[in-house]
Coordinates of N, CA, C and O and ligand atoms in Angstrom, one line a residue:
M181 N -25.3 55.7 35.8 CA -24.4 55.8 34.7 C -25.2 55.8 33.4 O -26.1 55.0 33.2
F182 N -24.7 56.6 32.4 CA -25.4 56.7 31.1 C -24.4 56.1 30.0 O -23.3 56.5 30.0
I183 N -25.0 55.3 29.2 CA -24.3 54.7 28.1 C -25.1 54.9 26.8 O -26.3 55.2 26.9
G184 N -24.5 54.7 25.7 CA -25.2 54.8 24.4 C -24.3 55.4 23.3 O -23.2 55.9 23.6
F185 N -24.8 55.4 22.1 CA -24.0 55.9 21.0 C -23.6 57.4 21.1 O -24.4 58.1 21.8
M186 N -22.6 57.8 20.4 CA -22.2 59.2 20.4 C -23.4 60.1 20.0 O -24.1 59.8 19.1
G187 N -23.6 61.1 20.8 CA -24.6 62.1 20.5 C -26.0 61.8 21.0 O -26.9 62.6 20.7
V188 N -26.2 60.7 21.7 CA -27.6 60.4 22.1 C -28.0 61.2 23.3 O -29.2 61.3 23.6
G189 N -27.1 61.9 23.9 CA -27.4 62.8 25.0 C -26.9 62.4 26.4 O -27.4 62.9 27.4
K190 N -25.9 61.6 26.4 CA -25.4 61.1 27.7 C -24.9 62.3 28.6 O -25.2 62.3 29.8
T191 N -24.1 63.1 28.0 CA -23.5 64.3 28.8 C -24.7 65.2 29.2 O -24.8 65.6 30.3
T192 N -25.5 65.5 28.2 CA -26.6 66.5 28.5 C -27.6 66.0 29.6 O -27.9 66.7 30.5
I193 N -28.0 64.7 29.4 CA -28.9 64.2 30.4 C -28.3 63.9 31.7 O -28.9 64.1 32.8
G194 N -27.1 63.3 31.7 CA -26.3 63.1 32.9 C -26.2 64.3 33.8 O -26.5 64.3 35.0
N195 N -25.9 65.4 33.1 CA -25.8 66.7 33.8 C -27.1 67.1 34.5 O -27.1 67.5 35.7
L196 N -28.2 67.0 33.7 CA -29.5 67.4 34.3 C -29.9 66.5 35.4 O -30.4 67.0 36.4
V197 N -29.7 65.2 35.3 CA -30.1 64.2 36.3 C -29.3 64.5 37.6 O -29.9 64.6 38.7
A198 N -28.0 64.8 37.5 CA -27.2 65.1 38.7 C -27.7 66.3 39.4 O -27.8 66.3 40.6
K199 N -28.1 67.4 38.6 CA -28.6 68.6 39.2 C -29.9 68.3 40.0 O -30.1 68.8 41.1
K200 N -30.7 67.5 39.3 CA -32.0 67.2 40.0 C -31.9 66.4 41.2 O -32.7 66.4 42.1
L201 N -30.8 65.5 41.3 CA -30.6 64.7 42.5 C -29.6 65.3 43.5 O -29.3 64.7 44.5
Y202 N -29.2 66.5 43.1 CA -28.1 67.2 44.0 C -26.9 66.3 44.1 O -26.4 66.2 45.2
R203 N -26.5 65.7 43.1 CA -25.3 64.9 43.1 C -24.2 65.5 42.2 O -24.6 66.3 41.3
D204 N -23.0 65.0 42.3 CA -21.9 65.5 41.4 C -22.1 64.7 40.1 O -22.5 63.6 40.1
F205 N -21.8 65.5 39.0 CA -21.8 64.9 37.7 C -20.4 64.7 37.2 O -19.6 65.6 37.3
I206 N -20.1 63.5 36.7 CA -18.8 63.2 36.1 C -18.9 62.7 34.7 O -19.6 61.7 34.5
D207 N -18.3 63.5 33.8 CA -18.3 63.1 32.4 C -16.9 62.5 32.1 O -15.9 63.3 32.2
I208 N -16.9 61.3 31.7 CA -15.6 60.6 31.6 C -14.7 61.3 30.5 O -13.5 61.5 30.6
D209 N -15.4 61.6 29.3 CA -14.6 62.3 28.3 C -14.0 63.6 28.8 O -12.8 63.9 28.5
H210 N -14.8 64.3 29.6 CA -14.3 65.6 30.2 C -13.1 65.3 31.1 O -12.1 66.1 31.1
E211 N -13.2 64.3 31.9 CA -12.1 64.0 32.8 C -10.8 63.7 32.1 O -9.7 64.1 32.5
I212 N -11.0 62.9 31.0 CA -9.8 62.6 30.2 C -9.2 63.8 29.5 O -8.0 64.0 29.5
E213 N -10.1 64.7 29.0 CA -9.6 66.0 28.4 C -8.8 66.8 29.5 O -7.8 67.4 29.1
Q214 N -9.3 66.8 30.7 CA -8.6 67.6 31.8 C -7.3 66.9 32.0 O -6.3 67.7 32.2
E215 N -7.2 65.6 32.1 CA -6.0 64.9 32.4 C -4.9 65.2 31.4 O -3.7 65.4 31.7
Y216 N -5.3 65.3 30.1 CA -4.3 65.5 29.1 C -4.1 67.0 28.7 O -3.2 67.4 28.0
G217 N -5.1 67.8 29.2 CA -5.1 69.2 28.8 C -5.3 69.4 27.3 O -4.8 70.3 26.6
M218 N -6.0 68.4 26.7 CA -6.3 68.5 25.3 C -7.8 68.1 25.0 O -8.4 67.4 25.9
S219 N -8.3 68.5 23.9 CA -9.7 68.1 23.5 C -9.6 66.6 23.0 O -8.6 66.1 22.7
I220 N -10.8 66.0 22.9 CA -10.9 64.6 22.5 C -10.2 64.5 21.0 O -9.4 63.6 20.8
P221 N -10.6 65.3 20.1 CA -10.0 65.2 18.8 C -8.5 65.4 18.8 O -7.7 64.7 18.1
E222 N -8.0 66.3 19.7 CA -6.5 66.4 19.8 C -5.9 65.2 20.4 O -4.8 64.7 19.9
I223 N -6.5 64.6 21.4 CA -6.0 63.4 22.0 C -5.9 62.3 21.0 O -4.9 61.6 20.8
F224 N -7.0 62.1 20.2 CA -7.0 61.1 19.1 C -5.8 61.3 18.1 O -5.2 60.4 17.7
S225 N -5.6 62.6 17.7 CA -4.6 62.8 16.7 C -3.2 62.9 17.2 O -2.3 62.5 16.6
E226 N -3.1 63.3 18.5 CA -1.7 63.4 19.1 C -1.2 62.1 19.6 O 0.0 61.7 19.4
I227 N -2.1 61.4 20.4 CA -1.6 60.2 21.0 C -2.3 58.9 20.5 O -1.8 57.8 20.9
G228 N -3.4 59.0 19.8 CA -4.0 57.9 19.2 C -5.1 57.3 20.0 O -5.2 57.5 21.3
E229 N -6.0 56.5 19.3 CA -7.1 55.9 20.0 C -6.7 54.9 21.0 O -7.4 54.8 22.1
E230 N -5.7 54.1 20.8 CA -5.3 53.1 21.7 C -5.0 53.6 23.1 O -5.5 53.1 24.1
A231 N -4.2 54.7 23.1 CA -3.8 55.3 24.4 C -5.1 56.0 25.0 O -5.2 55.9 26.2
F232 N -6.0 56.5 24.2 CA -7.2 57.1 24.7 C -8.0 56.0 25.4 O -8.5 56.2 26.5
R233 N -8.1 54.8 24.8 CA -8.9 53.7 25.4 C -8.3 53.3 26.7 O -9.0 52.9 27.6
K234 N -7.0 53.2 26.8 CA -6.3 52.8 28.0 C -6.6 53.8 29.1 O -6.9 53.4 30.2
K235 N -6.5 55.1 28.8 CA -6.8 56.1 29.8 C -8.3 56.1 30.2 O -8.7 56.2 31.4
E236 N -9.2 55.8 29.2 CA -10.6 55.7 29.5 C -10.9 54.6 30.5 O -11.6 54.8 31.4
K237 N -10.2 53.5 30.3 CA -10.4 52.4 31.2 C -9.9 52.7 32.6 O -10.6 52.5 33.6
E238 N -8.8 53.4 32.7 CA -8.2 53.8 34.0 C -9.1 54.7 34.7 O -9.4 54.5 35.9
V239 N -9.6 55.7 34.0 CA -10.4 56.8 34.6 C -11.8 56.2 35.1 O -12.2 56.4 36.2
I240 N -12.4 55.3 34.2 CA -13.6 54.7 34.6 C -13.5 53.8 35.8 O -14.3 53.8 36.8
S241 N -12.4 53.1 35.9 CA -12.1 52.2 37.0 C -12.0 53.0 38.3 O -12.5 52.6 39.4
T242 N -11.4 54.1 38.3 CA -11.3 55.0 39.5 C -12.6 55.6 39.8 O -13.0 55.5 41.0
I243 N -13.3 56.1 38.8 CA -14.6 56.9 39.1 C -15.6 55.9 39.6 O -16.5 56.3 40.5
C244 N -15.6 54.7 39.1 CA -16.7 53.7 39.5 C -16.6 53.3 41.0 O -17.6 52.8 41.5
Q245 N -15.5 53.6 41.6 CA -15.4 53.3 43.0 C -16.1 54.3 43.9 O -16.3 54.1 45.1
K246 N -16.3 55.5 43.3 CA -17.0 56.5 44.0 C -18.5 56.3 44.1 O -19.1 56.0 43.0
K247 N -19.1 56.5 45.2 CA -20.5 56.3 45.4 C -21.3 57.6 45.1 O -20.7 58.7 45.2
L248 N -22.5 57.5 44.8 CA -23.5 58.6 44.7 C -23.1 59.6 43.7 O -23.4 60.8 43.8
K249 N -22.5 59.2 42.6 CA -22.2 60.1 41.5 C -23.1 59.8 40.3 O -23.5 58.6 40.1
V250 N -23.3 60.8 39.5 CA -23.9 60.5 38.2 C -22.8 60.6 37.2 O -22.1 61.6 37.1
I251 N -22.7 59.5 36.4 CA -21.5 59.4 35.5 C -22.0 59.2 34.0 O -22.9 58.4 33.8
S252 N -21.4 59.9 33.1 CA -21.6 59.6 31.7 C -20.3 59.1 31.1 O -19.3 59.8 31.2
V253 N -20.4 58.0 30.4 CA -19.1 57.5 29.7 C -19.2 57.9 28.2 O -20.3 58.2 27.7
G254 N -18.1 57.8 27.6 CA -18.0 58.0 26.1 C -18.7 56.9 25.4 O -18.9 55.8 25.9
G255 N -19.1 57.1 24.2 CA -19.9 56.2 23.4 C -19.2 54.9 23.1 O -19.8 53.8 22.8
G256 N -17.8 54.9 23.2 CA -17.0 53.7 22.9 C -16.5 52.9 24.2 O -15.9 51.9 24.0
A257 N -16.9 53.4 25.4 CA -16.4 52.8 26.6 C -16.7 51.3 26.7 O -15.8 50.6 27.1
F258 N -17.9 50.9 26.3 CA -18.3 49.5 26.5 C -17.7 48.6 25.4 O -17.9 47.4 25.4
L259 N -16.8 49.2 24.5 CA -16.1 48.3 23.6 C -15.1 47.4 24.4 O -14.8 46.3 23.9
Q260 N -14.7 47.9 25.5 CA -13.8 47.1 26.4 C -14.6 46.3 27.3 O -15.3 46.9 28.2
E261 N -14.5 45.0 27.2 CA -15.3 44.1 28.0 C -15.1 44.3 29.5 O -16.1 44.3 30.2
E262 N -13.9 44.5 29.9 CA -13.6 44.7 31.3 C -14.3 46.0 31.8 O -14.8 46.0 33.0
V263 N -14.3 47.0 31.0 CA -15.0 48.3 31.4 C -16.5 48.0 31.6 O -17.1 48.4 32.5
K264 N -17.0 47.3 30.6 CA -18.5 47.0 30.6 C -18.8 46.2 31.9 O -19.8 46.6 32.6
Q265 N -18.1 45.2 32.2 CA -18.4 44.4 33.4 C -18.3 45.2 34.6 O -19.1 45.1 35.5
L266 N -17.2 46.0 34.7 CA -17.0 46.8 35.9 C -18.2 47.8 36.1 O -18.7 47.9 37.2
C267 N -18.6 48.4 35.0 CA -19.7 49.4 35.1 C -21.0 48.7 35.5 O -21.8 49.1 36.4
L268 N -21.3 47.5 34.9 CA -22.5 46.8 35.2 C -22.5 46.3 36.7 O -23.6 46.2 37.3
D269 N -21.3 46.0 37.2 CA -21.2 45.5 38.5 C -21.3 46.6 39.6 O -21.7 46.3 40.7
S270 N -20.9 47.8 39.2 CA -20.8 48.8 40.3 C -21.8 50.0 40.1 O -21.9 50.8 41.0
C271 N -22.5 50.1 39.0 CA -23.3 51.2 38.7 C -24.7 50.8 38.3 O -24.9 49.6 37.8
I272 N -25.7 51.7 38.4 CA -27.0 51.4 37.7 C -26.8 52.0 36.3 O -26.5 53.2 36.1
V273 N -26.8 51.2 35.3 CA -26.5 51.6 33.9 C -27.8 51.8 33.1 O -28.6 50.9 32.8
F274 N -27.9 53.1 32.7 CA -29.1 53.5 31.8 C -28.6 53.6 30.4 O -27.6 54.3 30.1
Y275 N -29.2 52.9 29.5 CA -28.9 53.0 28.1 C -29.8 53.9 27.4 O -31.1 53.8 27.4
L276 N -29.3 55.0 26.8 CA -30.1 56.0 26.1 C -30.2 55.5 24.7 O -29.3 55.5 23.9
D277 N -31.4 55.2 24.3 CA -31.7 54.6 23.0 C -32.4 55.6 22.1 O -33.5 56.0 22.3
L278 N -31.6 55.9 21.0 CA -32.1 56.9 20.0 C -32.1 56.1 18.7 O -31.2 55.4 18.4
S279 N -33.2 56.3 17.9 CA -33.3 55.6 16.6 C -32.3 56.2 15.6 O -31.9 57.4 15.7
W280 N -31.9 55.4 14.6 CA -31.0 55.9 13.6 C -31.6 57.2 12.9 O -30.9 58.1 12.6
G281 N -32.9 57.1 12.6 CA -33.6 58.2 11.9 C -33.4 59.5 12.7 O -33.1 60.6 12.1
S282 N -33.6 59.5 14.0 CA -33.4 60.7 14.9 C -32.0 61.1 15.0 O -31.6 62.3 15.0
W283 N -31.1 60.1 15.1 CA -29.7 60.3 15.2 C -29.2 61.1 14.0 O -28.4 62.1 14.2
K284 N -29.6 60.7 12.8 CA -29.2 61.4 11.6 C -29.5 62.9 11.6 O -28.7 63.7 11.1
E285 N -30.6 63.2 12.2 CA -31.0 64.7 12.2 C -30.1 65.4 13.2 O -30.0 66.7 13.1
R286 N -29.3 64.7 14.1 CA -28.5 65.4 15.1 C -27.0 65.4 14.7 O -26.2 66.0 15.4
V287 N -26.7 64.7 13.6 CA -25.3 64.5 13.3 C -24.5 65.8 13.2 O -23.3 65.8 13.6
N288 N -25.1 66.8 12.6 CA -24.3 68.1 12.4 C -23.8 68.7 13.7 O -22.9 69.4 13.8
L289 N -24.6 68.4 14.8 CA -24.2 69.0 16.1 C -22.9 68.4 16.7 O -22.3 68.9 17.5
I290 N -22.6 67.1 16.2 CA -21.5 66.4 16.9 C -20.3 66.1 16.0 O -19.3 65.7 16.5
I291 N -20.6 66.1 14.7 CA -19.6 65.6 13.7 C -18.1 66.1 13.9 O -17.2 65.4 13.9
D292 N -18.0 67.4 14.2 CA -16.7 68.0 14.3 C -15.9 67.6 15.6 O -14.7 67.7 15.6
S293 N -16.6 67.2 16.6 CA -15.9 66.9 17.9 C -15.8 65.5 18.2 O -15.4 65.1 19.3
R294 N -16.2 64.6 17.3 CA -16.1 63.1 17.5 C -15.2 62.5 16.4 O -15.6 62.2 15.3
P295 N -13.9 62.3 16.8 CA -12.9 61.8 15.8 C -13.3 60.5 15.2 O -12.9 60.2 14.0
V296 N -14.1 59.7 15.9 CA -14.5 58.4 15.4 C -15.4 58.5 14.1 O -15.4 57.6 13.3
L297 N -16.0 59.7 14.0 CA -16.9 59.9 12.9 C -16.2 60.6 11.7 O -16.8 60.7 10.6
K298 N -15.0 61.1 12.0 CA -14.3 61.9 11.0 C -14.1 61.1 9.7 O -13.6 59.9 9.7
G299 N -14.4 61.8 8.6 CA -14.2 61.2 7.3 C -15.2 60.1 6.9 O -15.0 59.4 5.8
K300 N -16.2 59.8 7.7 CA -17.1 58.7 7.5 C -18.3 59.2 6.6 O -18.8 60.3 6.9
S301 N -18.7 58.4 5.7 CA -20.0 58.7 5.0 C -21.2 58.4 5.8 O -21.0 57.7 6.9
M302 N -22.4 58.8 5.4 CA -23.6 58.4 6.2 C -23.7 56.9 6.3 O -24.1 56.4 7.3
E303 N -23.4 56.2 5.2 CA -23.5 54.8 5.2 C -22.5 54.1 6.2 O -22.9 53.2 6.9
D304 N -21.3 54.7 6.3 CA -20.3 54.2 7.2 C -20.9 54.4 8.7 O -20.7 53.6 9.5
M305 N -21.4 55.6 8.9 CA -21.9 55.9 10.2 C -23.1 55.1 10.6 O -23.2 54.6 11.7
E306 N -23.9 54.8 9.6 CA -25.1 53.9 9.9 C -24.6 52.5 10.3 O -25.1 51.9 11.2
K307 N -23.6 52.0 9.6 CA -23.0 50.7 9.9 C -22.5 50.7 11.3 O -22.8 49.8 12.1
L308 N -21.7 51.7 11.6 CA -21.1 51.8 13.0 C -22.2 51.9 14.0 O -22.2 51.2 15.1
F309 N -23.3 52.7 13.7 CA -24.4 52.9 14.7 C -25.0 51.5 15.0 O -25.2 51.2 16.2
Y310 N -25.3 50.7 14.0 CA -25.9 49.4 14.2 C -24.9 48.4 14.9 O -25.3 47.6 15.7
E311 N -23.7 48.4 14.4 CA -22.7 47.5 15.1 C -22.5 47.8 16.5 O -22.4 46.9 17.4
R312 N -22.5 49.1 16.9 CA -22.4 49.5 18.3 C -23.5 49.1 19.2 O -23.3 48.9 20.4
Q313 N -24.7 48.8 18.6 CA -25.9 48.5 19.5 C -25.6 47.3 20.3 O -26.0 47.1 21.4
E314 N -24.7 46.4 19.8 CA -24.4 45.1 20.5 C -23.7 45.4 21.8 O -24.0 44.7 22.8
I315 N -22.8 46.4 21.8 CA -22.1 46.7 23.1 C -23.0 47.3 24.2 O -22.6 47.3 25.3
Y316 N -24.1 47.9 23.7 CA -25.0 48.5 24.7 C -26.1 47.6 25.2 O -26.9 48.0 26.0
A317 N -26.1 46.4 24.6 CA -27.2 45.4 24.9 C -27.3 45.1 26.4 O -28.4 44.8 26.8
N318 N -26.2 45.0 27.1 CA -26.3 44.8 28.5 C -26.4 46.1 29.2 O -25.5 46.9 29.1
H319 N -27.4 46.3 30.0 CA -27.6 47.5 30.8 C -28.7 47.2 31.8 O -29.2 46.1 31.9
H320 N -29.0 48.1 32.7 CA -30.0 47.8 33.7 C -31.3 48.4 33.3 O -32.4 47.9 33.7
S321 N -31.3 49.5 32.6 CA -32.6 50.2 32.2 C -32.4 50.9 30.8 O -31.4 51.6 30.6
K322 N -33.4 50.6 30.0 CA -33.3 51.3 28.6 C -34.3 52.5 28.6 O -35.4 52.4 29.1
V323 N -33.8 53.6 28.1 CA -34.6 54.8 28.1 C -34.7 55.2 26.6 O -33.7 55.6 26.0
N324 N -35.9 55.3 26.1 CA -36.2 55.7 24.8 C -36.1 57.2 24.7 O -36.9 57.9 25.4
V325 N -35.2 57.8 24.0 CA -35.0 59.2 24.0 C -35.5 59.9 22.7 O -35.3 61.1 22.5
D326 N -36.1 59.1 21.8 CA -36.6 59.6 20.5 C -37.7 60.7 20.7 O -38.6 60.5 21.4
K327 N -37.4 61.8 20.0 CA -38.4 62.9 20.0 C -38.8 63.4 21.4 O -40.0 63.8 21.7
K328 N -37.9 63.3 22.3 CA -38.1 63.8 23.7 C -37.1 64.9 24.0 O -35.9 64.8 23.7
E329 N -37.6 65.9 24.8 CA -36.7 67.0 25.2 C -35.8 66.4 26.3 O -36.2 65.5 27.1
A330 N -34.6 66.9 26.4 CA -33.6 66.4 27.4 C -34.2 66.5 28.8 O -34.1 65.6 29.6
E331 N -34.9 67.6 29.1 CA -35.5 67.8 30.4 C -36.5 66.7 30.8 O -36.5 66.2 31.9
E332 N -37.3 66.3 29.8 CA -38.3 65.3 30.0 C -37.6 63.9 30.2 O -38.1 63.1 31.1
I333 N -36.6 63.7 29.5 CA -35.8 62.4 29.7 C -35.2 62.3 31.1 O -35.3 61.3 31.8
A334 N -34.6 63.5 31.5 CA -34.0 63.5 32.8 C -35.0 63.3 33.9 O -34.8 62.6 34.9
E335 N -36.2 63.9 33.8 CA -37.3 63.7 34.8 C -37.6 62.2 34.9 O -37.8 61.7 36.0
H336 N -37.8 61.6 33.7 CA -38.1 60.2 33.7 C -37.1 59.3 34.4 O -37.4 58.4 35.2
V337 N -35.8 59.6 34.2 CA -34.7 58.9 34.8 C -34.8 59.1 36.3 O -34.7 58.1 37.1
V338 N -34.9 60.3 36.7 CA -35.0 60.7 38.2 C -36.2 59.9 38.8 O -36.0 59.3 39.9
D339 N -37.3 59.9 38.2 CA -38.5 59.2 38.7 C -38.2 57.7 38.9 O -38.5 57.2 39.9
S340 N -37.5 57.2 37.9 CA -37.3 55.7 38.0 C -36.2 55.4 39.1 O -36.3 54.4 39.8
I341 N -35.3 56.3 39.3 CA -34.3 56.1 40.3 C -35.0 56.2 41.7 O -34.8 55.4 42.6
K342 N -35.8 57.2 41.8 CA -36.5 57.4 43.1 C -37.4 56.3 43.4 O -37.5 55.8 44.6
L343 N -38.1 55.7 42.4 CA -38.9 54.6 42.6 C -38.1 53.4 43.1 O -38.6 52.7 44.0
S344 N -36.9 53.2 42.5 CA -36.1 52.0 42.9 C -35.6 52.2 44.4 O -35.6 51.3 45.1
W345 N -35.4 53.5 44.8 CA -35.0 53.7 46.2 C -36.1 53.3 47.1 O -35.9 52.7 48.1
E346 N -37.3 53.8 46.7 CA -38.5 53.5 47.6 C -38.7 51.9 47.7 O -39.0 51.4 48.8
L347 N -38.5 51.2 46.6 CA -38.7 49.8 46.6 C -37.7 49.1 47.5 O -37.9 48.1 48.1
Y348 N -36.5 49.7 47.5 CA -35.4 49.1 48.3 C -35.4 49.4 49.8 O -34.8 48.8 50.6
E349 N -36.2 50.5 50.1 CA -36.3 51.0 51.5 C -37.0 50.0 52.5 O -37.8 49.2 52.0
Ligands
ATP685 N1 -33.1 65.0 23.9 C1 -32.4 65.8 23.1 N2 -33.1 66.5 22.1 C2 -32.4 67.3 21.3 N3 -31.0 67.5 21.3 C3 -30.4 66.8 22.2 C4 -31.0 66.0 23.2 N4 -30.1 65.5 24.0 C5 -28.9 66.0 23.6 N5 -29.1 66.8 22.5 C6 -28.0 67.5 21.8 O1 -27.3 66.5 21.0 C7 -25.9 66.8 21.0 C8 -25.1 65.6 21.6 O2 -25.5 65.5 23.0 P1 -24.4 65.0 24.1 O3 -23.1 65.7 23.9 O4 -25.1 65.1 25.4 O5 -24.2 63.5 23.6 P2 -23.3 62.3 24.2 O6 -24.2 61.1 24.2 O7 -22.7 62.8 25.5 O8 -22.2 62.1 23.1 P3 -20.7 61.5 23.2 O9 -20.8 60.0 23.3 O10 -20.1 61.8 21.9 O11 -20.1 62.2 24.4 C9 -25.7 68.1 21.8 O12 -25.7 69.2 20.9 C10 -27.0 68.2 22.7 O13 -27.4 69.5 22.9
SKM686 O1 -18.0 56.3 20.5 C1 -16.8 56.6 20.6 O2 -15.9 55.7 20.3 C2 -16.3 57.8 21.3 C3 -17.3 58.6 21.8 C4 -17.0 59.9 22.5 O3 -17.8 60.1 23.7 C5 -15.5 60.0 22.9 O4 -15.2 59.1 24.0 C6 -14.6 59.6 21.8 O5 -14.8 60.6 20.7 C7 -14.9 58.2 21.3
MG687 MG1 -20.7 63.0 26.0

């Protein structure tokens, strides 16, 4: 499972890792969009963040019961303590760690599709970025993704998963 702030690459890297391991990839945001038949910004504006979070918890609880999947959760999933504990208990949790400096350079790629960032100044986003680090502090493995291609990061994750399999055999 991949966690981390919005835009650090959870969906991109999760997808690549799943392909490399011949496993199914599940993106929780995508699952929620499919359930509602709406995009994330539409869900936030039509039914609100609270309902989104409730659905997020429900979907993660169901998906976490499935074995051998590669999962990416939304950047805010670990705001819910219960979700965090469930994920830590049932999945290998990789935290994708991107510096604020590198994140800033990527903001234009994600700003329109992340309602949590809507209307925020760079200062507000920086504050949120650092506040959120606390919820990602519990994980099983930290992956530094600064100045690395997605492909390179995915290879690194796959190597570390394979190494842990060998150690457990
Ligand atoms: N290592 C990388 N180098 C450069 N760009 C990247 C890298 N990883 C992802 N990106 C780009 O950054 C943007 C955000 O990536 P992605 O959607 O995978 O983030 P995310 O962590 O899933 O975000 P969210 O929490 O909002 O779902 C995309 O445009 C993606 O192509
Ligand atoms: O960090 C967040 O709070 C969010 C991240 C996205 O992945 C989506 O789950 C949604 O836009 C909320
Ligand atoms: Mg994503």
